[in-house]
Amino acid sequence: MAETIPTTMTAIEITAPGGPLVLKPGERGVPEPKAGELLIKVRAAGVNRPDVLQRQGFYPPPAGASDIPGLEIAGDVVAVGEGVTRFRMGERVTALVAGGGYAQYCVVHETNALPIPAGYGFIEAAAIPETYFTVWHNVFERGGLQSGETFLVHGGSSGIGTTAIQLAKAFGATVITSAGSDEKCEACRKLGADCAINYRSEDFVEAVKEATGGKGVNLTLDMVGGDYTERNYEVAALDGRIVQIAFLNGAKVTTDISKLMVKRLTHTGSTLRNRPVEFKAGIARELELKVWPLLVERRVAPVIDMIYPLHEAWRAHERIEDGHHIGKIVLDVS
């Protein structure tokens, strides 16, 4: 029996650019799925740093996307648009969205949704899309990580970091990571990191050189930027690659590019939110083929730090900003 869909829903609105308390529950119309889209009754929504940047006024949604924050959801398909062939009413899905996740209902193109892996509930499933799409594209597609290579990921205890550690290990890499406390380093080692460096008490350049016998790392995933740029060049191996996905320490840098030339380095980067539906669909296909079996086997899995009810989204943002979390923060929408 089809579910009765209301005309309005509760959604978390950014009432003005500012701190976490500008996030407030409001009433919005339930979106209608267009051709190729699914309407999802959201059961859980992941919380990510881009949401924080949007709340602060630094990361506006792409043209045509909802102004409601939230980039990943899990829930039930309750309506479908014209031409939908992949999913049926009532199926449980997790999805990457360009916005609109902090709400009771959300629309997504069917190609950007995936079936929830067997054995996973909505909370865990909502913590998968944003980090797994990001890591898969930037580490394996753009970064070209291969089995037997050495991989460095900064911020290893973050949602991105915990995902990158697990996936890199699952595909045969040696993993080095940096994190901001001994507790976080220990959590990274438990996830499979071969070497975890407390950047507050150690120089990660010297620690990486020691860990690699002076050879350096083949690939670095960096979300810090700023003064880390030159240091990433310093620890890179010959023909090393650096992939930039954020710049928490600043986007503008001054660096000695002679290292880039002498070592034949490649420094690239990307953002995902503004990419076309078709591009994200390609990542979804790769994930379902190569990563979903690992999720089902629990060889990799999202690390859940905290769960908050939807109306306390502001607390989730406080948790991200205080920097003490390990893994993902999720909103319970059910």
XYZ file of C-alpha atoms in Angstrom:
334
model
C 0.000 0.000 0.000
C 1.440 3.359 -1.059
C 2.400 5.742 1.718
C 0.467 8.975 2.047
C 2.893 11.795 1.358
C 2.224 15.077 3.169
C 2.422 18.428 1.406
C 4.783 19.940 3.978
C 7.755 18.689 5.954
C 10.223 19.729 8.626
C 13.587 20.851 7.301
C 16.608 22.531 8.875
C 17.036 26.031 7.495
C 20.056 28.330 7.560
C 18.311 31.425 8.872
C 21.372 33.647 8.279
C 25.090 33.060 7.728
C 26.702 32.427 11.092
C 27.348 29.978 13.916
C 25.604 26.662 14.599
C 22.569 28.272 16.255
C 21.451 29.785 12.928
C 20.292 26.247 12.048
C 16.609 26.084 12.918
C 13.735 23.742 12.039
C 11.292 25.218 9.531
C 8.378 24.110 7.394
C 8.953 23.484 3.700
C 6.927 21.963 0.891
C 7.700 18.342 0.141
C 9.642 18.282 -3.153
C 8.199 16.447 -6.156
C 10.409 14.044 -8.104
C 11.102 15.095 -11.684
C 11.856 12.721 -14.542
C 14.466 10.189 -13.441
C 14.249 11.202 -9.782
C 13.271 9.447 -6.567
C 11.476 10.976 -3.609
C 13.097 9.611 -0.473
C 11.518 9.608 2.964
C 14.695 10.460 4.828
C 15.480 8.292 7.858
C 18.994 9.586 8.478
C 21.290 12.260 7.033
C 25.057 12.584 7.210
C 26.700 15.774 8.461
C 29.848 16.998 6.716
C 32.231 19.949 6.780
C 30.833 21.383 3.509
C 27.541 21.793 5.418
C 29.410 23.905 7.960
C 30.901 26.048 5.203
C 27.454 26.522 3.654
C 26.043 27.566 7.041
C 28.856 30.105 7.412
C 28.051 31.574 3.995
C 31.178 30.308 2.197
C 29.794 27.422 0.131
C 26.504 28.225 -1.637
C 24.554 25.357 -3.190
C 24.906 24.809 -6.941
C 22.327 26.320 -9.277
C 19.071 24.394 -9.033
C 19.971 22.601 -5.798
C 18.034 22.956 -2.555
C 19.249 25.598 -0.102
C 18.594 23.118 2.710
C 21.960 21.744 3.870
C 22.835 18.062 3.707
C 24.748 16.073 1.068
C 23.939 12.451 1.956
C 20.835 10.597 3.043
C 19.386 7.159 3.657
C 15.712 6.268 3.582
C 12.809 4.714 1.713
C 11.658 5.395 -1.849
C 8.108 6.744 -1.532
C 7.541 8.181 -5.029
C 9.266 8.038 -8.407
C 9.437 10.403 -11.350
C 8.778 9.584 -14.971
C 11.191 7.123 -16.528
C 12.617 5.697 -13.293
C 13.613 2.090 -13.868
C 16.168 1.160 -11.238
C 14.311 1.496 -7.933
C 10.791 0.653 -6.848
C 8.536 2.077 -4.164
C 9.521 0.940 -0.698
C 13.153 0.134 -1.491
C 15.797 1.240 1.005
C 18.470 3.447 -0.541
C 21.379 5.676 0.350
C 22.184 8.626 -1.890
C 24.526 11.498 -2.621
C 22.590 14.758 -3.060
C 23.634 18.301 -3.945
C 21.559 19.666 -1.042
C 18.354 19.072 0.875
C 19.462 16.252 3.158
C 18.517 17.831 6.499
C 14.816 17.253 5.910
C 12.093 14.638 6.191
C 11.923 14.215 2.402
C 14.518 14.708 -0.313
C 14.745 14.110 -4.071
C 17.694 12.549 -5.889
C 18.341 11.289 -9.393
C 18.091 7.516 -9.373
C 21.648 7.157 -10.739
C 23.062 8.902 -7.658
C 21.310 6.479 -5.298
C 22.493 3.028 -4.282
C 20.840 0.151 -2.443
C 21.674 0.088 1.247
C 24.293 -2.642 1.748
C 22.976 -5.832 3.343
C 23.213 -5.690 7.116
C 23.273 -1.887 7.375
C 20.692 0.294 9.070
C 19.764 3.801 8.021
C 22.250 5.526 10.361
C 25.277 3.710 8.993
C 23.995 3.933 5.420
C 23.619 7.719 5.663
C 27.298 7.964 6.640
C 28.504 6.310 3.426
C 27.871 8.417 0.280
C 29.715 11.714 0.750
C 32.969 10.249 1.999
C 32.963 7.116 -0.168
C 32.180 9.027 -3.377
C 34.853 11.602 -2.481
C 37.547 9.095 -1.532
C 36.891 6.779 -4.462
C 37.159 9.568 -7.020
C 40.094 11.413 -5.503
C 42.207 8.524 -4.235
C 41.576 5.833 -6.840
C 40.387 7.642 -9.978
C 42.148 11.017 -9.835
C 45.005 9.915 -7.560
C 45.484 6.517 -9.206
C 46.427 4.652 -6.009
C 47.772 1.180 -6.785
C 48.364 -1.892 -4.642
C 51.845 -1.791 -3.133
C 52.080 2.018 -3.084
C 52.408 4.176 0.017
C 49.498 6.513 0.747
C 49.385 9.496 3.120
C 46.084 10.967 4.268
C 45.945 13.988 6.534
C 43.127 14.215 9.051
C 42.913 10.462 9.416
C 40.249 10.543 12.133
C 37.798 12.610 10.052
C 34.990 11.075 8.024
C 37.129 11.318 4.888
C 40.202 10.055 6.711
C 38.588 6.997 8.306
C 37.142 6.045 4.920
C 40.416 6.616 3.058
C 42.427 4.523 5.528
C 40.092 1.554 5.209
C 39.740 1.656 1.433
C 43.453 2.150 0.791
C 44.285 -0.823 3.018
C 41.577 -2.951 1.410
C 43.147 -2.315 -1.998
C 46.664 -3.165 -0.903
C 48.357 0.140 -0.040
C 50.610 0.976 2.885
C 48.834 3.745 4.805
C 50.342 6.643 6.737
C 48.108 9.223 8.370
C 48.294 12.338 10.529
C 45.854 13.203 13.306
C 45.622 15.683 16.163
C 45.874 13.509 19.294
C 47.228 10.200 20.532
C 43.639 8.960 20.879
C 42.901 9.775 17.251
C 46.147 8.156 16.117
C 45.239 4.976 17.968
C 41.795 4.979 16.313
C 43.503 5.302 12.915
C 45.803 2.375 13.646
C 42.814 0.237 14.637
C 41.278 1.016 11.239
C 44.402 -0.268 9.499
C 46.848 2.632 9.303
C 50.420 1.321 9.284
C 51.736 4.570 10.761
C 49.785 7.310 12.550
C 51.513 10.610 13.336
C 50.321 13.062 16.003
C 51.001 16.315 14.163
C 50.742 18.299 17.397
C 53.733 16.525 18.953
C 55.671 15.297 15.888
C 56.915 16.800 12.647
C 55.020 14.766 10.072
C 57.724 15.398 7.455
C 60.419 13.727 9.532
C 58.041 10.970 10.671
C 57.013 10.136 7.099
C 60.616 10.069 5.919
C 61.497 7.701 8.751
C 58.462 5.474 8.077
C 59.314 5.189 4.370
C 63.073 4.832 4.713
C 63.475 8.168 2.969
C 61.593 7.078 -0.157
C 58.505 9.210 0.517
C 54.874 8.578 -0.338
C 53.364 7.883 -3.739
C 50.046 9.620 -3.074
C 48.891 12.227 -0.562
C 45.249 13.150 0.057
C 45.236 16.613 1.616
C 42.406 18.674 3.064
C 44.638 21.120 4.943
C 46.383 23.246 2.318
C 48.261 26.304 3.591
C 51.743 25.476 4.859
C 51.090 21.747 4.338
C 51.554 22.226 0.587
C 55.320 22.595 0.658
C 55.593 19.874 3.297
C 53.546 17.514 1.096
C 56.059 18.140 -1.696
C 58.864 17.395 0.762
C 57.476 13.944 1.691
C 56.440 12.959 -1.839
C 58.315 10.195 -3.632
C 59.601 10.619 -7.183
C 56.599 10.871 -9.535
C 54.397 11.330 -6.479
C 50.855 12.694 -6.609
C 49.060 15.106 -4.288
C 45.283 15.441 -4.464
C 43.745 18.503 -2.805
C 40.132 18.269 -1.585
C 39.970 21.144 0.935
C 42.120 23.877 2.483
C 41.398 24.179 6.198
C 44.658 26.117 6.684
C 44.078 28.421 3.729
C 43.775 28.312 -0.046
C 46.634 30.697 -0.822
C 50.142 29.280 -0.480
C 53.746 30.250 -1.156
C 55.898 27.278 -2.032
C 59.122 26.263 -3.729
C 57.970 24.636 -6.962
C 61.446 23.345 -7.728
C 60.540 20.253 -5.676
C 57.551 19.722 -7.945
C 59.853 19.845 -10.969
C 62.761 17.801 -9.625
C 60.501 15.060 -8.233
C 58.150 15.177 -11.259
C 55.155 15.642 -8.969
C 51.516 15.959 -9.938
C 49.378 18.254 -7.751
C 45.706 18.145 -8.635
C 42.397 18.614 -6.853
C 38.652 18.531 -7.206
C 35.275 19.309 -5.714
C 32.297 16.987 -6.080
C 29.143 18.900 -5.219
C 29.019 20.923 -8.440
C 29.753 18.007 -10.769
C 26.926 16.833 -13.071
C 24.559 14.026 -12.116
C 26.083 11.907 -14.893
C 29.577 12.244 -13.427
C 28.421 11.176 -9.972
C 26.506 8.298 -11.562
C 29.806 6.951 -12.882
C 31.294 6.969 -9.392
C 28.165 5.258 -8.041
C 28.567 2.427 -10.552
C 32.199 1.910 -9.575
C 31.348 1.922 -5.874
C 28.588 -0.630 -6.292
C 30.874 -2.903 -8.273
C 34.090 -2.592 -6.266
C 33.267 -1.260 -2.800
C 29.749 -2.468 -1.950
C 30.983 -6.092 -1.603
C 33.600 -4.867 0.898
C 30.923 -3.034 2.876
C 28.729 -6.150 2.990
C 31.699 -8.195 4.234
C 32.530 -5.423 6.784
C 36.061 -5.211 5.421
C 35.299 -1.491 5.335
C 32.513 0.348 7.162
C 31.607 3.898 8.196
C 32.822 4.949 11.631
C 29.999 6.633 13.565
C 31.041 9.260 16.107
C 27.725 10.761 17.266
C 24.021 10.707 16.363
C 21.729 13.691 16.916
C 18.011 14.175 16.204
C 17.204 16.340 13.189
C 16.088 19.325 15.247
C 19.482 19.364 16.989
C 21.481 19.777 13.796
C 23.183 22.735 15.462
C 24.742 20.350 17.993
C 26.095 18.212 15.156
C 27.766 21.300 13.684
C 29.231 22.213 17.076
C 30.665 18.705 17.276
C 32.353 19.026 13.888
C 33.756 22.441 14.714
C 35.178 21.444 18.111
C 37.391 18.960 16.248
C 37.035 16.112 18.751
C 35.018 13.742 16.578
C 36.346 10.478 15.170
C 34.477 9.421 12.040
C 31.020 10.540 10.936
C 28.225 12.509 12.611
C 24.678 11.606 11.586
C 21.211 13.120 12.056
C 18.398 10.724 12.974
C 15.395 11.900 10.967
C 13.027 9.000 11.730
